[in-house]
CSV table of C-alpha atoms and ligand atoms in Angstrom, one decimal:
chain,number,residue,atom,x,y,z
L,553,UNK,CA,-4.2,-10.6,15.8
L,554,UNK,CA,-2.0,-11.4,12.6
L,555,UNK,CA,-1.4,-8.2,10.4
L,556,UNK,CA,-0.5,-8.6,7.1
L,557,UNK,CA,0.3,-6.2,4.0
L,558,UNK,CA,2.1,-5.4,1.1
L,559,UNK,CA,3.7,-2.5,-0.9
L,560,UNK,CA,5.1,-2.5,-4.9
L,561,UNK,CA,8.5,-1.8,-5.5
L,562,UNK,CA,7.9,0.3,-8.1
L,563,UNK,CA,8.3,4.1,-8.5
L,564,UNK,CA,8.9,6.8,-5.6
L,565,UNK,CA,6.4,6.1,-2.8
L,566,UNK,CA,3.7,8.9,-2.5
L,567,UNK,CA,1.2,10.6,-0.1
L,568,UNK,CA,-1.0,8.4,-0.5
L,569,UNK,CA,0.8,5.2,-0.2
L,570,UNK,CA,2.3,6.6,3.5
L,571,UNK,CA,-1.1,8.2,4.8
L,572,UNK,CA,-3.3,5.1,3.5
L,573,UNK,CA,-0.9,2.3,4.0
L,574,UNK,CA,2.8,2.5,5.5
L,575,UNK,CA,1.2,4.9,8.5
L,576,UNK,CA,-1.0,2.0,9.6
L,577,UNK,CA,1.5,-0.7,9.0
L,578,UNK,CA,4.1,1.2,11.8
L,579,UNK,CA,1.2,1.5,13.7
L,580,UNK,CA,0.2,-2.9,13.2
L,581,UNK,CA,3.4,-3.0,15.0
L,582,UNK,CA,1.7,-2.1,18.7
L,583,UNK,CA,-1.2,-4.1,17.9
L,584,UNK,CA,-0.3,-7.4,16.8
L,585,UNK,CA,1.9,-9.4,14.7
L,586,UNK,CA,2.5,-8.0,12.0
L,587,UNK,CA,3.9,-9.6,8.5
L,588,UNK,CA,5.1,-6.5,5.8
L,589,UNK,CA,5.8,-7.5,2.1
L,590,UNK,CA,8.0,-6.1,-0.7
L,591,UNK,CA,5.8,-7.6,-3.7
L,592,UNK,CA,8.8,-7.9,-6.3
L,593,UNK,CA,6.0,-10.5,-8.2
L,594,UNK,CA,3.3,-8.0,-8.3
L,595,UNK,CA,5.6,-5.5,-10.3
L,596,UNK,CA,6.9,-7.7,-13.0
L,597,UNK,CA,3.1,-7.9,-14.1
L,598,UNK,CA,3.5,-4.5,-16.2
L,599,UNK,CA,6.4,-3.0,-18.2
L,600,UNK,CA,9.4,-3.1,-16.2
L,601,UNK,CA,13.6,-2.6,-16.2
L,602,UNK,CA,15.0,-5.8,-14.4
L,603,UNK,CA,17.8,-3.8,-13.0
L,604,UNK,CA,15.9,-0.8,-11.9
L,605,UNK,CA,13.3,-3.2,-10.1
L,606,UNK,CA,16.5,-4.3,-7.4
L,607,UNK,CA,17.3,-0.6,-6.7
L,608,UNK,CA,13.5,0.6,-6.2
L,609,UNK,CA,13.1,-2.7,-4.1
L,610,UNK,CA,16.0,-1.0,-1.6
L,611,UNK,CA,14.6,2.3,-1.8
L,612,UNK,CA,11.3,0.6,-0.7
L,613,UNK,CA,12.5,-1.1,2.5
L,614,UNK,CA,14.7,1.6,3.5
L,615,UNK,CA,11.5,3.7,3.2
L,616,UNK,CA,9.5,1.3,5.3
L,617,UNK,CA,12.2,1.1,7.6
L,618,UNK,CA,12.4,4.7,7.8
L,619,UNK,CA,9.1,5.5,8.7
L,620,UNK,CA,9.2,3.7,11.5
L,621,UNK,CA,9.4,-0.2,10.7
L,622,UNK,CA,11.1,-2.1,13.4
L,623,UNK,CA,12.2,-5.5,12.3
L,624,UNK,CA,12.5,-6.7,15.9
L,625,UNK,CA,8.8,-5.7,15.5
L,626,UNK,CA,8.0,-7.0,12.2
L,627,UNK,CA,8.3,-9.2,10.0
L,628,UNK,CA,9.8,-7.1,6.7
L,629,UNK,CA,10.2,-9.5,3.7
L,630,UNK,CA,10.9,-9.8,-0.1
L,631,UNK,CA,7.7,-11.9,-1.5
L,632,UNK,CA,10.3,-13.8,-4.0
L,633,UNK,CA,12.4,-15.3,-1.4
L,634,UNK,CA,9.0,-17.1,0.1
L,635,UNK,CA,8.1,-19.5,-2.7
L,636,UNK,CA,5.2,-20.5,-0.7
L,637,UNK,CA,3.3,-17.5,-2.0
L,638,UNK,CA,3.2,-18.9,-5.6
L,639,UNK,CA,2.8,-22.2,-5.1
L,640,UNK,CA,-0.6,-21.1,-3.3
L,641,UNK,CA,-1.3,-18.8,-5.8
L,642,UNK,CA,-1.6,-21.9,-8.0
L,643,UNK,CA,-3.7,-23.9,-5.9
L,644,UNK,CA,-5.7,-21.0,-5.2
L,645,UNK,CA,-7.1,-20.5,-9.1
L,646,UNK,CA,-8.3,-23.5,-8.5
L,647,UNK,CA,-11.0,-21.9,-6.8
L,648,UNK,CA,-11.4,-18.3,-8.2
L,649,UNK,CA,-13.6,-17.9,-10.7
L,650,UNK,CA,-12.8,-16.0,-13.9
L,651,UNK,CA,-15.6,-14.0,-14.0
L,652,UNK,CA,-14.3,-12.5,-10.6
L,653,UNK,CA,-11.4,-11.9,-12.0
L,654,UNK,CA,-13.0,-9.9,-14.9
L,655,UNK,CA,-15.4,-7.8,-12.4
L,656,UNK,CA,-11.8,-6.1,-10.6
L,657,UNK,CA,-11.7,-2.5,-11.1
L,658,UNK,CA,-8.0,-2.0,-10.8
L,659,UNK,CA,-7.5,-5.0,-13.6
L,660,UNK,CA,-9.8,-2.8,-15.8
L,661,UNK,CA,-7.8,0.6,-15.1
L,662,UNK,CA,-4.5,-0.9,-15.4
L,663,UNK,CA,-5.2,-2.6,-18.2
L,664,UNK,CA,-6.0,0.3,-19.8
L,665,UNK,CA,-3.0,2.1,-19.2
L,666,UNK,CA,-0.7,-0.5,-20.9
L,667,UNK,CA,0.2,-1.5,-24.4
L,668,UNK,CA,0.9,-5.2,-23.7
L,669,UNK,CA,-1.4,-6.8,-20.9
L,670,UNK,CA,0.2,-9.4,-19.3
L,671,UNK,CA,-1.5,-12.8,-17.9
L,672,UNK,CA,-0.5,-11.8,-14.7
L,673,UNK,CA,-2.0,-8.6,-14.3
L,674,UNK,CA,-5.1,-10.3,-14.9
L,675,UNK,CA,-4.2,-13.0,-11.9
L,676,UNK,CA,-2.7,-10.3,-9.5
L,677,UNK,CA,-5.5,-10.4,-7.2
L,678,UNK,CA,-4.7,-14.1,-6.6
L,679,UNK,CA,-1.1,-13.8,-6.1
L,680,UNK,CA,-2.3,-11.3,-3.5
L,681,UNK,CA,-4.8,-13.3,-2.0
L,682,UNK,CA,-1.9,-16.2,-1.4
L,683,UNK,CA,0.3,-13.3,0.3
L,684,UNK,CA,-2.4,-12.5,2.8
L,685,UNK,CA,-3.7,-16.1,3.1
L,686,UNK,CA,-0.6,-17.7,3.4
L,687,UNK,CA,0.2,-15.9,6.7
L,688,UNK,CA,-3.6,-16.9,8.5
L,689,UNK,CA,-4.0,-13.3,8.2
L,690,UNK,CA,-6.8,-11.2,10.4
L,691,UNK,CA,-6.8,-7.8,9.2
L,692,UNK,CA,-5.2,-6.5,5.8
L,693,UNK,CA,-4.1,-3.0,6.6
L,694,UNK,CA,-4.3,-1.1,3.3
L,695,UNK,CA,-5.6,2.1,1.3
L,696,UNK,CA,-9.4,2.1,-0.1
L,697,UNK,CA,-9.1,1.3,-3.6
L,698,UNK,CA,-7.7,-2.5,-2.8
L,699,UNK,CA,-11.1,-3.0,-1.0
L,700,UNK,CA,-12.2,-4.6,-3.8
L,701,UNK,CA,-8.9,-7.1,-3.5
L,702,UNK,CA,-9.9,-8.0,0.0
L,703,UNK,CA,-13.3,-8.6,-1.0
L,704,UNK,CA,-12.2,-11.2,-3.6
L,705,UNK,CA,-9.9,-12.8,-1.0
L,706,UNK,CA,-12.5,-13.1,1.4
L,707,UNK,CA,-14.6,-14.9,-1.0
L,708,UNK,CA,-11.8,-17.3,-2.4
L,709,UNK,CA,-10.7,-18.6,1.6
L,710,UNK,CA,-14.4,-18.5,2.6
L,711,UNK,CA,-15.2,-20.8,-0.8
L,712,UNK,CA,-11.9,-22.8,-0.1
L,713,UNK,CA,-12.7,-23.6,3.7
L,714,UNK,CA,-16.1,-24.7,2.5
L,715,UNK,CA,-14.9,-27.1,-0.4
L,716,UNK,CA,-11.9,-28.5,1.3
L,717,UNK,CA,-12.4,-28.0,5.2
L,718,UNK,CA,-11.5,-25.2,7.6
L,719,UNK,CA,-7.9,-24.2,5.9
L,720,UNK,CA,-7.3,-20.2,6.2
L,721,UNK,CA,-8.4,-17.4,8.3
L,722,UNK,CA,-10.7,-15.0,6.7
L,723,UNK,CA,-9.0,-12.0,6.7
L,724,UNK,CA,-10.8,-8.0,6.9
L,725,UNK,CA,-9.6,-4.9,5.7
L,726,UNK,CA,-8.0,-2.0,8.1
L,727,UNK,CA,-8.7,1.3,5.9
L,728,UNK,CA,-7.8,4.2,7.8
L,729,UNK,CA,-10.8,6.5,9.0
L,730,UNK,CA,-8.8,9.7,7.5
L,731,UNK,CA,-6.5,9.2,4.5
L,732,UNK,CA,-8.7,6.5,2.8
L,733,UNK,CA,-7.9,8.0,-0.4
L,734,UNK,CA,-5.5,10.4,-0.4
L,735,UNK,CA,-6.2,12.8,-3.9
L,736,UNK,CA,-4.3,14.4,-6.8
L,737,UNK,CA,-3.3,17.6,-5.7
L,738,UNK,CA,-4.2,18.7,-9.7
L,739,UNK,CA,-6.9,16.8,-10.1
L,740,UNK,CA,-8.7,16.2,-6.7
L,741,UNK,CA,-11.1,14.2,-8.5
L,742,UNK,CA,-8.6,11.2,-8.9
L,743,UNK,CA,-6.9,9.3,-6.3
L,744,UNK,CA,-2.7,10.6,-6.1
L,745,UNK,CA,-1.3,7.5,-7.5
L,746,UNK,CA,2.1,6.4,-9.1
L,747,UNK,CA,0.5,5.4,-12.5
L,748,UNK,CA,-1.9,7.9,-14.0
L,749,UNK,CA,-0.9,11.0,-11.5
L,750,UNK,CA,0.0,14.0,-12.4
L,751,UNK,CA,3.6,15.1,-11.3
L,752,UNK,CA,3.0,18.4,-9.6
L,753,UNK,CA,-0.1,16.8,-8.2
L,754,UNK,CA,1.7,14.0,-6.7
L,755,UNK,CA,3.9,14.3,-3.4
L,756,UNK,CA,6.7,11.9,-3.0
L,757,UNK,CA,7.7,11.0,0.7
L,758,UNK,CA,11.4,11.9,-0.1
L,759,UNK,CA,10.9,15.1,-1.5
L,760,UNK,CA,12.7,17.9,-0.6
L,761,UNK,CA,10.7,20.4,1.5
L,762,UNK,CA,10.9,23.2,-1.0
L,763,UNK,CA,9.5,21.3,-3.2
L,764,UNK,CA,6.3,19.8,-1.1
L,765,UNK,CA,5.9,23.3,-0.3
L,766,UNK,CA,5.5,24.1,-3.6
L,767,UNK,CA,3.6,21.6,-4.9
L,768,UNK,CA,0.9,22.7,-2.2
L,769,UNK,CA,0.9,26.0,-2.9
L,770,UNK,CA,-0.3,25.1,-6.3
L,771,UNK,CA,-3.2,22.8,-5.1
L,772,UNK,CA,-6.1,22.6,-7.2
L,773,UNK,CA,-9.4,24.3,-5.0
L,774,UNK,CA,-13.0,25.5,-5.8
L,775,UNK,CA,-13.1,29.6,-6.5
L,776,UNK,CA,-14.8,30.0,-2.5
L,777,UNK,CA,-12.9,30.2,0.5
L,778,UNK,CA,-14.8,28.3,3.3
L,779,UNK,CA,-12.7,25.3,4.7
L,780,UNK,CA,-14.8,22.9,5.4
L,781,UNK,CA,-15.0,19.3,4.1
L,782,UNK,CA,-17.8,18.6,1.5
L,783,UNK,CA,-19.2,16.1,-1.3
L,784,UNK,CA,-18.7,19.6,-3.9
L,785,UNK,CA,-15.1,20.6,-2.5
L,786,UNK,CA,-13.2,18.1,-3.4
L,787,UNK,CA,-9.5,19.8,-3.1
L,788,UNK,CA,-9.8,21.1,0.4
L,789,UNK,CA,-12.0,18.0,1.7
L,790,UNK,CA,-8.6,16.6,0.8
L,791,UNK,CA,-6.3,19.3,1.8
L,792,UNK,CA,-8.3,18.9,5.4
L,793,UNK,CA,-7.7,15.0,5.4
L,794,UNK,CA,-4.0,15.4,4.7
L,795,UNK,CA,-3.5,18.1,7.3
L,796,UNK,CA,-5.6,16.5,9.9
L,797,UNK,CA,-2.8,13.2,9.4
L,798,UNK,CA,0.1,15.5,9.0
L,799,UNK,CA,-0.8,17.2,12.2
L,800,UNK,CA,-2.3,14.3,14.3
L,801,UNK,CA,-6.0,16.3,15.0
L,802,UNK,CA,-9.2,15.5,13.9
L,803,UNK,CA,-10.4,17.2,10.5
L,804,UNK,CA,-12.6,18.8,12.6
L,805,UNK,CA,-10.1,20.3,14.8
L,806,UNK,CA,-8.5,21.6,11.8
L,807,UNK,CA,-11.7,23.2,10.6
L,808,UNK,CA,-11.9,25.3,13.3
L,809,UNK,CA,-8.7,25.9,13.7
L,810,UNK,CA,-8.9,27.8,10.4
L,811,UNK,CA,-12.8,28.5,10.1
L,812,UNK,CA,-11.4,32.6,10.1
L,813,UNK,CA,-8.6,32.0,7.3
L,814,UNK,CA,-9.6,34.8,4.8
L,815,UNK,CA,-9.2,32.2,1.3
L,816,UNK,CA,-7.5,29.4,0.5
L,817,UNK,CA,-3.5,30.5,0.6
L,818,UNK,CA,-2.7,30.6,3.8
L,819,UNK,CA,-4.6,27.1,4.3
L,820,UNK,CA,-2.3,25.5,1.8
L,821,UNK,CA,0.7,27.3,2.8
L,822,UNK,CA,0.2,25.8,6.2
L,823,UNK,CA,-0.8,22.3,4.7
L,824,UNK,CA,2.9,22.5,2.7
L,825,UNK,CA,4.8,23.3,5.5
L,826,UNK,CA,2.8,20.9,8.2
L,827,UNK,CA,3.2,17.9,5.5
L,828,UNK,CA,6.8,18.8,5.2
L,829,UNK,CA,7.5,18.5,9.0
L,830,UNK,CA,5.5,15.5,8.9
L,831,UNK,CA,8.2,13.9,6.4
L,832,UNK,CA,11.3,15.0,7.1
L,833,UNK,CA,12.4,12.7,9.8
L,834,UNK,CA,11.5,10.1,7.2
L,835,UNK,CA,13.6,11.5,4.8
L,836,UNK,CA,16.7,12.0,7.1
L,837,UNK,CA,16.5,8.7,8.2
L,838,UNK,CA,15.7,7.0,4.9
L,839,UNK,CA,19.4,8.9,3.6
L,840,UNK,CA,21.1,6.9,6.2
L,841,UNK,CA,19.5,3.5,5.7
L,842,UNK,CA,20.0,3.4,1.7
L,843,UNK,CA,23.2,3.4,1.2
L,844,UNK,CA,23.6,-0.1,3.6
L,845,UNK,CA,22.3,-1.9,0.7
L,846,UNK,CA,23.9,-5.3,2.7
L,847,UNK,CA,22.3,-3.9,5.9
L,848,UNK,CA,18.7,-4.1,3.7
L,849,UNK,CA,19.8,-7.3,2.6
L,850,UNK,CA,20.0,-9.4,5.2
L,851,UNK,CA,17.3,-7.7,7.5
L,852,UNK,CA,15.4,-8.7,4.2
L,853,UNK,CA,16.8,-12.3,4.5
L,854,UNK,CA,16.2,-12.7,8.0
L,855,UNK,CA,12.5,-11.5,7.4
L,856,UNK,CA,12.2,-14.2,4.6
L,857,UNK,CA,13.2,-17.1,6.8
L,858,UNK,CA,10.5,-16.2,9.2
L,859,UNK,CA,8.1,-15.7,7.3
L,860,UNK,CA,8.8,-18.8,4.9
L,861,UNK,CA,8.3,-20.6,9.1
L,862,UNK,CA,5.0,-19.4,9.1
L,863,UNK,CA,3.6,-19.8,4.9
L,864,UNK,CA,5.0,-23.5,4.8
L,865,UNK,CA,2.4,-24.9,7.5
L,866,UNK,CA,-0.6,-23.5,5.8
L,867,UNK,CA,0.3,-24.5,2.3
L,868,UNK,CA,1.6,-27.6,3.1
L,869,UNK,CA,-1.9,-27.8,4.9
L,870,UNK,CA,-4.0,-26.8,1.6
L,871,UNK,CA,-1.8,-29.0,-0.3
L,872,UNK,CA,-2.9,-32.2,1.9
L,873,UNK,CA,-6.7,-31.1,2.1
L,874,UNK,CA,-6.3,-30.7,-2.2
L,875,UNK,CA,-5.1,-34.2,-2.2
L,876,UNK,CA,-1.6,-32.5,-3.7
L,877,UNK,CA,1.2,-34.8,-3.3
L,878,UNK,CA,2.0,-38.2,-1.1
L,879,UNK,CA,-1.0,-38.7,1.7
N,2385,AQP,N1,-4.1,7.8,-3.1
N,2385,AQP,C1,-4.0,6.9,-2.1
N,2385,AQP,N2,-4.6,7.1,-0.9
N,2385,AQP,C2,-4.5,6.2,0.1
N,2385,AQP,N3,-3.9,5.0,0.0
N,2385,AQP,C3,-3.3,4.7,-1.2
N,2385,AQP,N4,-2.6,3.6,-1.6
N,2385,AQP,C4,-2.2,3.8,-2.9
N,2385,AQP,N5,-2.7,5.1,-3.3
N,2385,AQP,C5,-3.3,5.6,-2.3
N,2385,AQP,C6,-2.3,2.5,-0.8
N,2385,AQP,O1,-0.9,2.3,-0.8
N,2385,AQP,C7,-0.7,0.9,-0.6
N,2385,AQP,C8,0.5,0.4,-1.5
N,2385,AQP,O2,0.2,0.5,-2.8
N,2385,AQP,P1,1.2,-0.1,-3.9
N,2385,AQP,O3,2.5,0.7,-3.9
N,2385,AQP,O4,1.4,-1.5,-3.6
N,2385,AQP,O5,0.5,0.1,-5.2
N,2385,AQP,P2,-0.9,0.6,-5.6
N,2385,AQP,O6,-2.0,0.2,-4.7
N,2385,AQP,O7,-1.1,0.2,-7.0
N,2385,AQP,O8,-0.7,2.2,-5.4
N,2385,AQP,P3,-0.3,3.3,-6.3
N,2385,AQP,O9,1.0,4.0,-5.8
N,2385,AQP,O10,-1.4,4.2,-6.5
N,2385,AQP,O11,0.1,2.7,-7.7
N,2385,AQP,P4,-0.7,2.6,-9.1
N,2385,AQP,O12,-0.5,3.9,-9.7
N,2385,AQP,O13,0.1,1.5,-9.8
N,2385,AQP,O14,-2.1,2.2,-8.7
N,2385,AQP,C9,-2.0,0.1,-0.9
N,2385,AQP,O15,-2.5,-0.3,0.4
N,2385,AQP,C10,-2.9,1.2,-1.4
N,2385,AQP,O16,-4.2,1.0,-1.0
């Protein structure tokens, strides 16, 4: 079973990321052979500060590392230091269409968002379906709104195999049964996001306690008092979800547990301060990591030198069945 994912550089990682994404890919670890990404070429598709990319690319590792990565256990990489994955992105567009390109939901709500759309935030979903490609992946552990992303790769290694003979595994998604979609604490009726979130709705993973807390006990519910999960309560549905991660029970367990609670404080006290247990050890850890930026640098390098072991074969393979290059 090959695992394979990947996680921006950009801004402070949030809730969402760690419950939908960075949570399964520490758990990939037990279950296969698992392939993590830092996509440095992803980020450079919207407005950016060269300089400040670098430092959040550090802070990203030592986050992944913190939570639980183990690069005896991993692969952990920078996507620039493998030049395989563009070179297959390129051969890749070969066989994407367009019109796929134009149906992709994230392209559309990006593109809003930004004053100059770039090319390549048009062709990220083929950058991305080189990264996962590359690597023969099986399953693509990852949050529910790049479901879409995985559909699109499916199709473009399905229509590839077809056209040019049995080339890449196909991969499938792995989106987590609770924490698919992780909510705005403000505005429970948008996913918590780094783009487009509201701050005191959004809860970083390095965030002091006080402050998680806080944000919390601010949470935006509905004006009744049951805690129960449902289609018209969208706040506690998520405030359930989070705790039931933060916690390690089902959501039903935690619906019983507080099926007495009189409203809705005490429920997000207890959410604040379970959520803040939860990521503390991260934290701590995380505030020893950092400051090794060499340490992060060569577990980084050594990452890149497996992984580039691994990419060559199948695009030196997609580049002979493209009759690319000397037969
Ligand atoms: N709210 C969320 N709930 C569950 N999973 C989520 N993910 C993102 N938001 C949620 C998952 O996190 C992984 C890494 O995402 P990324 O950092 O590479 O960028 P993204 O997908 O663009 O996530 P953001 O943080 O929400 O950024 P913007 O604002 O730019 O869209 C992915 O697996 C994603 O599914």
């Amino acid at each position: 079973m090959r695992i394979f994912s990947g996680i921006q550089p950009t801004g402070r990682k949030h809730l969402g990321n760690f419950i939908g994404a960075i949570r399964q890919y520490v758990e990939g670890q037990d279950r296969g052979d698992a392939i993590y990404c830092i996509v440095d070429l992803h980020a450079i598709t919207v407005a950016y500060d060269p300089a400040d990319l670098r430092e959040r690319l550090y802070d990203t590792a030592a986050v992944l590392l913190a939570a639980g990565l183990d690069p005896d256990r991993c692969i952990l990489f920078r996507q620039s230091d493998v030049r395989e994955h563009t070179d297959l992105c390129w051969l890749l567009a070969g066989v994407t269409a367009y019109g796929e390109l134009r149906r992709m939901t994230q392209f559309k709500e990006k593109s809003a968002q930004q004053d100059f759309v770039s090319a390549g935030l048009f062709f990220y979903p083929v950058l991305q379906a080189a990264d996962v490609l590359a690597y023969q992946t099986n399953e693509v552990p990852v949050g529910e709104d790049q479901k879409q992303h995985i559909e699109l790769m499916r199709d473009i290694a399905t229509r590839f195999n077809a056209r040019f003979g049995e080339t890449f595994a196909v991969p499938g998604h792995r989106i987590p049964e609770v924490g698919a979609r992780i909510m705005d604490l403000q505005s429970p009726d948008k996913k918590m996001s780094t783009t487009g979130a509201t701050d005191l709705g959004t809860v970083y993973v390095l965030e002091e306690p006080e402050a998680i807390r806080r944000k919390f006990k601010s949470a935006v519910t509905d004006s009744g008092k049951e805690i129960v999960r449902r289609p018209d309560k969208a706040g506690i549905t998520n405030l359930i979800e989070i705790m039931s991660v933060a916690r390690g029970l089902a959501p039903e367990a935690v619906e019983k547990e507080f099926a007495d609670a009189p409203g809705y404080a005490g429920f997000k006290e207890a959410v604040g301060e379970a959520v803040a247990a939860f990521l503390a050890p991260v934290r701590e850890r995380y505030a020893e990591l950092r400051p090794n930026t060499p340490r992060l640098e060569e577990t980084l390098a050594r990452g890149a030198e497996k992984a580039r072991d691994i990419a060559s074969g199948t695009v030196a393979l997609a580049r002979s069945r493209m009759g690319i290059g000397p037969a």
